[in-house]
Coordinates of C-alpha atoms in Angstrom, one line a residue:
M148 CA 26.0 -1.8 3.9
E149 CA 23.9 -4.8 4.2
P150 CA 22.0 -4.1 7.3
V151 CA 21.1 -0.7 6.2
L152 CA 19.6 -2.3 3.0
I153 CA 17.6 -4.8 5.2
A154 CA 16.7 -2.1 7.5
L155 CA 15.2 0.2 4.6
L156 CA 13.5 -3.1 3.1
F157 CA 11.6 -3.4 6.6
A158 CA 11.1 0.1 6.8
N159 CA 9.4 0.2 3.5
A160 CA 7.4 -2.8 4.5
V161 CA 6.0 -1.4 7.7
F162 CA 5.3 2.1 5.9
N163 CA 3.2 0.5 3.1
V164 CA 1.2 -1.7 5.5
V165 CA 0.6 1.2 7.9
V166 CA -0.1 4.1 5.6
W167 CA -2.1 2.5 2.5
P168 CA -4.9 0.6 4.0
R169 CA -5.6 3.9 6.3
F170 CA -5.6 5.9 3.1
Y171 CA -8.0 3.3 1.3
L172 CA -10.5 4.0 4.1
R173 CA -10.3 7.5 3.4
V174 CA -10.7 7.1 -0.4
A175 CA -13.6 4.7 0.0
K176 CA -15.5 7.4 2.0
D177 CA -14.8 10.2 -0.5
P178 CA -18.1 11.3 -2.5
R179 CA -16.1 10.9 -5.8
A180 CA -15.5 6.9 -4.9
K181 CA -19.4 5.9 -5.9
N182 CA -21.6 7.1 -8.4
A183 CA -25.1 8.0 -7.9
A184 CA -26.2 4.1 -8.3
G185 CA -23.6 3.2 -5.5
R186 CA -21.2 1.7 -8.1
A187 CA -17.4 2.1 -7.9
T188 CA -16.2 5.0 -10.0
P189 CA -12.7 5.3 -11.7
F190 CA -11.4 7.3 -8.9
L191 CA -12.1 4.5 -6.3
I192 CA -10.8 1.6 -9.0
V193 CA -7.4 3.4 -9.7
H194 CA -6.8 4.0 -5.8
T195 CA -7.6 0.4 -5.0
V196 CA -5.1 -0.8 -7.8
L197 CA -2.4 1.5 -6.7
I198 CA -2.9 0.6 -2.9
G199 CA -2.8 -2.9 -4.1
L200 CA 0.5 -2.7 -5.9
A201 CA 2.0 -0.8 -2.9
L202 CA 0.9 -3.7 -0.6
V203 CA 2.6 -6.3 -3.2
L204 CA 5.5 -4.2 -2.9
A205 CA 5.7 -4.1 0.6
L206 CA 5.5 -8.2 0.6
A207 CA 8.3 -8.4 -1.7
S208 CA 10.2 -6.1 0.3
L209 CA 9.4 -8.0 3.5
I210 CA 10.5 -11.3 1.6
A211 CA 13.8 -9.6 0.3
A212 CA 14.7 -8.4 3.8
I213 CA 14.2 -11.8 5.5
A214 CA 16.0 -13.6 2.6
A215 CA 19.0 -11.1 3.1
L216 CA 18.8 -11.8 6.9
V217 CA 18.8 -15.6 6.4
S218 CA 21.7 -15.5 3.9

């Protein structure tokens, strides 16, 4: 069971690192991301926070997977 959990933690980390930064590029290019003055809108801010949280979870998953591997 433990190897499956380790694999899931690694898969989660890889998925988050691969998918979310690419999604951020799309969000940043979206016309709703900036207002007429060129400032970030709530649309961009919320997505940036969510993507940041996903990347923090990716790091936590990676650390947990490595810790499980070494123990």
